[in-house]
Tab-separated table of C-alpha atoms and ligand atoms in Angstrom:
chain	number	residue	atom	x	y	z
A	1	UNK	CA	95.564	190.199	50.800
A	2	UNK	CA	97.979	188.806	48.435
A	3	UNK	CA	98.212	185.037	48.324
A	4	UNK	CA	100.777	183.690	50.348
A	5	UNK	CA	104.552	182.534	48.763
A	6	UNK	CA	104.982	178.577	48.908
A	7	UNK	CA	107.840	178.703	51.254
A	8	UNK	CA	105.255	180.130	54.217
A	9	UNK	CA	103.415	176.840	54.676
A	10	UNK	CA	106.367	174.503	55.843
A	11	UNK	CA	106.752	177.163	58.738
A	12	UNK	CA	103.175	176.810	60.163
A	13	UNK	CA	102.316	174.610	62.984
A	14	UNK	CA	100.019	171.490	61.857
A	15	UNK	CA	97.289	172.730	64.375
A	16	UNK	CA	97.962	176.624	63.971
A	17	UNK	CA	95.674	178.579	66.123
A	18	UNK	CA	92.997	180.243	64.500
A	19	UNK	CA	92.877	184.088	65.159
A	20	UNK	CA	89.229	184.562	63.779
A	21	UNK	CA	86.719	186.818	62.277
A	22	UNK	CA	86.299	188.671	65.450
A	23	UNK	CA	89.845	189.826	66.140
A	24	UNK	CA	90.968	193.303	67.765
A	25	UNK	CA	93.820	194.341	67.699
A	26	UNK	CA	92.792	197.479	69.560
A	27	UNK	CA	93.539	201.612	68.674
A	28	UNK	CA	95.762	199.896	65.557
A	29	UNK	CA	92.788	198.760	63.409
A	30	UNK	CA	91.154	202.250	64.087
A	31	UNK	CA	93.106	206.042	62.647
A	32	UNK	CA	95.213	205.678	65.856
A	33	UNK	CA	97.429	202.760	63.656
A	34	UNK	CA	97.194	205.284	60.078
A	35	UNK	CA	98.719	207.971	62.229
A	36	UNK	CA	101.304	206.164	63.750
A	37	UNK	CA	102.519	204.611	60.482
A	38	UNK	CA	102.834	208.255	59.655
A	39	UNK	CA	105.085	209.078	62.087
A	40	UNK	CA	106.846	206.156	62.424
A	41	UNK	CA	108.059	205.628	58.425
A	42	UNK	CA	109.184	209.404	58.724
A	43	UNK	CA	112.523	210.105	59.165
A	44	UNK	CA	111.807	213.581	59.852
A	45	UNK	CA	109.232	212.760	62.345
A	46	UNK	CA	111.728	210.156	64.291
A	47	UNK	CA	113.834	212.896	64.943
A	48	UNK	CA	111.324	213.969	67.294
A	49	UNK	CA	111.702	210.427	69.561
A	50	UNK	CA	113.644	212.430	72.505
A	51	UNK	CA	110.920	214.881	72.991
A	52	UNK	CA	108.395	212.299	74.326
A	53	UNK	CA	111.381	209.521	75.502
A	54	UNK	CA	114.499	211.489	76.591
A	55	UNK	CA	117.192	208.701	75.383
A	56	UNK	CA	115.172	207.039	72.083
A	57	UNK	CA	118.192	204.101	72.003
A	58	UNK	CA	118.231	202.883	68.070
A	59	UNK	CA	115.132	204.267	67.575
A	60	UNK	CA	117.673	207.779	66.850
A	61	UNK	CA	119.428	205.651	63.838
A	62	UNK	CA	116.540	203.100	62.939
A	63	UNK	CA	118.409	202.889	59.387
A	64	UNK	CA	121.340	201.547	61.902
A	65	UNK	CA	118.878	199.498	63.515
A	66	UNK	CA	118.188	197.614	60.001
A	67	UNK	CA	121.331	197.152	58.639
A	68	UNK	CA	122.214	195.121	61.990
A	69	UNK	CA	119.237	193.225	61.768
A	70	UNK	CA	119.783	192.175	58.282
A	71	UNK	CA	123.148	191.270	59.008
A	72	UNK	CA	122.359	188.903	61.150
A	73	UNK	CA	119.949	187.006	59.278
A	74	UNK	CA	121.946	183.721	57.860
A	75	UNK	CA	122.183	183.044	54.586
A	76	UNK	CA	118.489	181.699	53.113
A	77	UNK	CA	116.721	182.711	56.737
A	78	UNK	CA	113.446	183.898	57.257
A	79	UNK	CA	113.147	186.609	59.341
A	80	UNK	CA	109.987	187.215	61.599
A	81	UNK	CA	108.914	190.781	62.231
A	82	UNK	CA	106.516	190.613	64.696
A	83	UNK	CA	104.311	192.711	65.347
A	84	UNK	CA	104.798	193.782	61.815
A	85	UNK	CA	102.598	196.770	61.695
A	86	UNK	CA	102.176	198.723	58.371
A	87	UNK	CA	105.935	197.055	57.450
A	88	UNK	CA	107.739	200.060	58.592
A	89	UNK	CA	110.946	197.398	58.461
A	90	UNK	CA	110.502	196.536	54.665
A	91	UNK	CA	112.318	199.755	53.047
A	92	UNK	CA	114.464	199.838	55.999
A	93	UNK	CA	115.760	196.416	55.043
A	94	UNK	CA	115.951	196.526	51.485
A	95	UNK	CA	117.717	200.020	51.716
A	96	UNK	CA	120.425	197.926	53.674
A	97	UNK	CA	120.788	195.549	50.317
A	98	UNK	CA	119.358	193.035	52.153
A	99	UNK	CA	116.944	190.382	49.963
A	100	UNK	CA	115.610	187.609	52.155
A	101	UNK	CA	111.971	186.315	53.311
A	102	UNK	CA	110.545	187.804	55.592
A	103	UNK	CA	107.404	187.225	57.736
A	104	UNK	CA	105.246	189.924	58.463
A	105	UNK	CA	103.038	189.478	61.413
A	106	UNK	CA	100.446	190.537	62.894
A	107	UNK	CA	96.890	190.905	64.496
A	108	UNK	CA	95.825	194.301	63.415
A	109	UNK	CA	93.741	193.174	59.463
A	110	UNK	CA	93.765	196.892	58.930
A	111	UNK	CA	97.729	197.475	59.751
A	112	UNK	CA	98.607	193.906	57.616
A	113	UNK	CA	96.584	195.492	54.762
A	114	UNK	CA	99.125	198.908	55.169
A	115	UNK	CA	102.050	196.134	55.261
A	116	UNK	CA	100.240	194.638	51.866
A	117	UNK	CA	100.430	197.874	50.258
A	118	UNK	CA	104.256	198.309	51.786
A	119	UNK	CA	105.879	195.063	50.259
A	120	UNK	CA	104.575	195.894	46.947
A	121	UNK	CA	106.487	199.103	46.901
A	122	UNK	CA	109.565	196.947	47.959
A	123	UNK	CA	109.777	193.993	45.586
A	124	UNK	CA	113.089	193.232	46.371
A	125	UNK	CA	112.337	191.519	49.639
A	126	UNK	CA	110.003	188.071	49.401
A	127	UNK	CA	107.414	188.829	51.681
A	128	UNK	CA	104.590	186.632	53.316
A	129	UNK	CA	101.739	188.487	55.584
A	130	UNK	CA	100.961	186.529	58.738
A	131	UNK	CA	97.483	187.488	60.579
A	132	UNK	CA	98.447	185.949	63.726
A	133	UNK	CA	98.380	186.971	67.746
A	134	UNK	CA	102.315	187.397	68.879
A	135	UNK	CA	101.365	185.787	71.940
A	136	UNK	CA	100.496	182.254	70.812
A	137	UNK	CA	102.590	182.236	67.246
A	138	UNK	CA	100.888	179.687	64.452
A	139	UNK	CA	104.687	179.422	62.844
A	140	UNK	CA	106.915	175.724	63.940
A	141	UNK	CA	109.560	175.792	66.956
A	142	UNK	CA	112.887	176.783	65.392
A	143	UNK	CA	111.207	177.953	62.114
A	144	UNK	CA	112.683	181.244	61.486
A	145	UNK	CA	116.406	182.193	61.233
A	146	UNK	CA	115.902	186.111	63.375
A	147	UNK	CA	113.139	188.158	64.668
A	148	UNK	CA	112.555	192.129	65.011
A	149	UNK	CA	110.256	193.664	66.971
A	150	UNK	CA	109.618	197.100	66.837
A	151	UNK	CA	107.338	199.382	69.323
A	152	UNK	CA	105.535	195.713	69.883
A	153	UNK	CA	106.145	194.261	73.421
A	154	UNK	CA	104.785	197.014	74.661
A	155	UNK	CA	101.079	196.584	72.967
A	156	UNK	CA	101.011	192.716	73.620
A	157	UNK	CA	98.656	192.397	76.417
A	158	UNK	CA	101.407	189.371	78.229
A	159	UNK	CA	104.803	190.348	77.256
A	160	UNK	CA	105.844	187.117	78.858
A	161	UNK	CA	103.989	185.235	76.359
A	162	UNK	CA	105.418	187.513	73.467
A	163	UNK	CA	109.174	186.725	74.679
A	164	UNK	CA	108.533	183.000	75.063
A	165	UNK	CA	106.605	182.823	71.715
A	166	UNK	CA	110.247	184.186	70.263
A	167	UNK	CA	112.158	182.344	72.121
A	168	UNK	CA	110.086	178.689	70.618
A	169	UNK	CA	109.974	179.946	67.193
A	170	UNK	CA	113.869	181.386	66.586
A	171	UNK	CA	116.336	178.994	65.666
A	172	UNK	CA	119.415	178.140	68.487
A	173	UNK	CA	121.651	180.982	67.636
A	174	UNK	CA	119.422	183.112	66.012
A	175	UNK	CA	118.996	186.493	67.397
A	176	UNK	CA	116.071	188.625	68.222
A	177	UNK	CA	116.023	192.873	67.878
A	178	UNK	CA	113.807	194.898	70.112
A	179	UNK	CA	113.000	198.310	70.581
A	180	UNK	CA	110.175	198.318	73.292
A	181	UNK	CA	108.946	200.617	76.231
A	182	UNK	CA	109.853	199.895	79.431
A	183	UNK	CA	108.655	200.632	82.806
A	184	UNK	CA	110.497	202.737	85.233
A	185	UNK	CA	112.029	205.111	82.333
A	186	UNK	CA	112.394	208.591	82.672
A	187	UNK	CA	109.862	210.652	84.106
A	188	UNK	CA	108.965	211.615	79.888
A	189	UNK	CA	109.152	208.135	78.959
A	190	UNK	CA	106.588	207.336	81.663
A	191	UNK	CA	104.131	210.037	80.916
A	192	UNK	CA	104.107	208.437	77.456
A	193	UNK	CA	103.655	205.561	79.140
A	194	UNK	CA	100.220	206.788	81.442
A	195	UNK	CA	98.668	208.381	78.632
A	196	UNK	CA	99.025	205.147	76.035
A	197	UNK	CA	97.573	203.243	78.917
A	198	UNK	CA	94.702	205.708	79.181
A	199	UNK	CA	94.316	205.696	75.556
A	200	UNK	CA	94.154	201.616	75.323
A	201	UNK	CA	97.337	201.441	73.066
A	202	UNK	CA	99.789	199.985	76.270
A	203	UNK	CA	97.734	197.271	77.077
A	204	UNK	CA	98.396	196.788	80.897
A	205	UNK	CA	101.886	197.526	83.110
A	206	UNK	CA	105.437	197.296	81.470
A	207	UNK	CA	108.488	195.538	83.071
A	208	UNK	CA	110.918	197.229	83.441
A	209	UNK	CA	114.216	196.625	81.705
A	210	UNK	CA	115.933	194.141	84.686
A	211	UNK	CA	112.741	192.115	84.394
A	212	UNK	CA	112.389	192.179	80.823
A	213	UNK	CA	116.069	190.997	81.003
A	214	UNK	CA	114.779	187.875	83.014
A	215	UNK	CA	111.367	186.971	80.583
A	216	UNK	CA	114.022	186.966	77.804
A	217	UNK	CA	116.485	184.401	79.961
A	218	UNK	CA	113.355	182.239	80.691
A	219	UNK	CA	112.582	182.022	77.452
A	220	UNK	CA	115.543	180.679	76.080
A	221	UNK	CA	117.377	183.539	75.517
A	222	UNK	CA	121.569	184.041	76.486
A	223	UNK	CA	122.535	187.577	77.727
A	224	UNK	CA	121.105	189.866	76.781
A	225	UNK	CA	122.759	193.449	75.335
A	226	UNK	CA	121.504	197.066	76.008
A	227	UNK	CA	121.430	199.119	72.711
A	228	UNK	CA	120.180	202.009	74.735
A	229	UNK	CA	117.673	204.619	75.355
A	230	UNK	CA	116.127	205.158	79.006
A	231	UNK	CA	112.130	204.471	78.727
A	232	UNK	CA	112.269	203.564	75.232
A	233	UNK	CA	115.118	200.716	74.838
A	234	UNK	CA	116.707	198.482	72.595
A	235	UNK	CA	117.878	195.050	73.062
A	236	UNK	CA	119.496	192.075	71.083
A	237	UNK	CA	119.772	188.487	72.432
A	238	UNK	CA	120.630	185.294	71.062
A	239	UNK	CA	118.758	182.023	71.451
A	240	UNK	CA	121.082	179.534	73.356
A	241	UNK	CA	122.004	176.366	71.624
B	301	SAM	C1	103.071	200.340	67.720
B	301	SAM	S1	102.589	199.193	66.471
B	301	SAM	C2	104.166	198.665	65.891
B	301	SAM	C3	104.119	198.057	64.536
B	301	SAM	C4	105.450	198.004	63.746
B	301	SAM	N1	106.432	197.170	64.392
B	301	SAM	C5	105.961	199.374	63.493
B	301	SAM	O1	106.700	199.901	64.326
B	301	SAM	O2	105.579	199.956	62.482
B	301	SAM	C6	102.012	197.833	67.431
B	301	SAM	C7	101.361	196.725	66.626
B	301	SAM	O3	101.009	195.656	67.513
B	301	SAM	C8	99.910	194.993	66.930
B	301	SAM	N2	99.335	194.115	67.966
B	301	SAM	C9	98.684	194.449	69.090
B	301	SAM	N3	98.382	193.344	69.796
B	301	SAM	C10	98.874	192.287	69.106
B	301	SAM	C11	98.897	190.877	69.322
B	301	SAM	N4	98.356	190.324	70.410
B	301	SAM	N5	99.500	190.101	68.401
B	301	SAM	C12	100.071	190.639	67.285
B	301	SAM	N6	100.072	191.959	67.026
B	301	SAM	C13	99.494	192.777	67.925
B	301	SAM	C14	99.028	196.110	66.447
B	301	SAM	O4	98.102	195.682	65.466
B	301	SAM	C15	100.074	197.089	65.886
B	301	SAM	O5	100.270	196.888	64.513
């Protein structure tokens, strides 16, 4: 792993938990996660999306998806991508002409390493890699300027913890993006949904979207607007101030 830039320490908690040698970040540190950064960082294989969800919401126009992200980062922001995966974000970004920091995070060693090997093929963006559990964040409250999270909430084991991990560590009027599962999708989305459970990669039972709505509100968040899709959604909110 590359050694971390100098502007990543001032974000960290003083007593940042530690994840440890012992960490499992389930199917993703095993071929499941190589095959899924296949599909995902394929345009091609995107296009699929409505065959397994119906609706896909920005996950049809992920290239959209990124250029509204990295519009809303302010001016010398950090932006948290969490769970970061194999950086699937980091070309989408840059492509946009965006050229911020950005923190990539995540548990998975073998899916950071893929993220590694990602921000060196796109040196325009300043990137730090974060081993950390999106449930219980090492970064400060307030630290970063706007978070994405794609296909994450969904494989965090208490989403409730996820969203109120976000909602501590954006900054008041910072925004989050999210393209997550749901429960109570279509009847595709939720086949998807049965079979990833089987298969240990959904973790345990999804809210759905009116209940997701209300983790998001608990945790700080304003309204919150639909970008979309039916099982597979997308949301932005804003962190009150
Ligand atoms: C479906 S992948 C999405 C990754 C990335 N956003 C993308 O779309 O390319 C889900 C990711 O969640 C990570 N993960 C699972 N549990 C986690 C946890 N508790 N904390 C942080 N990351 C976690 C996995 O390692 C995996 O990289």
């Amino acid at each position: 792993m590359p050694a971390p830039p100098t502007w990543l320490a001032p974000l960290l908690r003083e007593e940042a938990p530690d994840v440890g040698d012992d960490v499992d970040a389930g199917r993703f540190d095993g071929l499941y996660g190589g095959l899924y950064d296949r599909v995902i960082q394929s345009r091609t294989l995107r296009r699929l999306a409505p065959l397994a969800y119906g609706d896909p919401g920005p996950l049809a126009d992920l290239e959209g998806f990124a250029a509204r992200v990295a519009a809303s980062v302010r001016d010398g922001g950090v932006l948290l991508d969490v769970p970061s995966g194999g950086g699937t974000m980091l070309p989408l970004l840059a492509r946009e002409g965006w050229r911020g920091r950005v923190v990539e995070a995540d548990l998975g060693a073998a899916m950071l390493g893929r993220a590694a090997d990602m921000a060196e093929r796109v040196p325009e963006l300043d990137v730090a890699l974060l081993q950390a559990d999106a449930q219980d964040l090492p970064l400060r409250d307030a630290s970063v300027a706007a978070a994405v999270s794609l296909n994450g909430l969904h494989c965090i084991p208490d989403p409730r913890a996820f969203c109120s991990e976000l909602g501590r560590v954006i900054e008041p009027g910072g925004r989050l993006w999210m393209i997550t599962l749901v429960g109570g999708g279509t009847v595709r989305s939720e086949a998807v949904v049965a079979g990833a459970r089987v298969f240990g990669i959904v973790p345990g039972p999804l809210p759905r979207r009116e209940q997701l709505g209300a983790m998001l509100r608990d945790a700080g968040f304003g309204e919150v607007e639909w970008l979309g899709g039916d099982g597979l959604v997308g949301l932005v909110a804003t962190v009150s101030s």
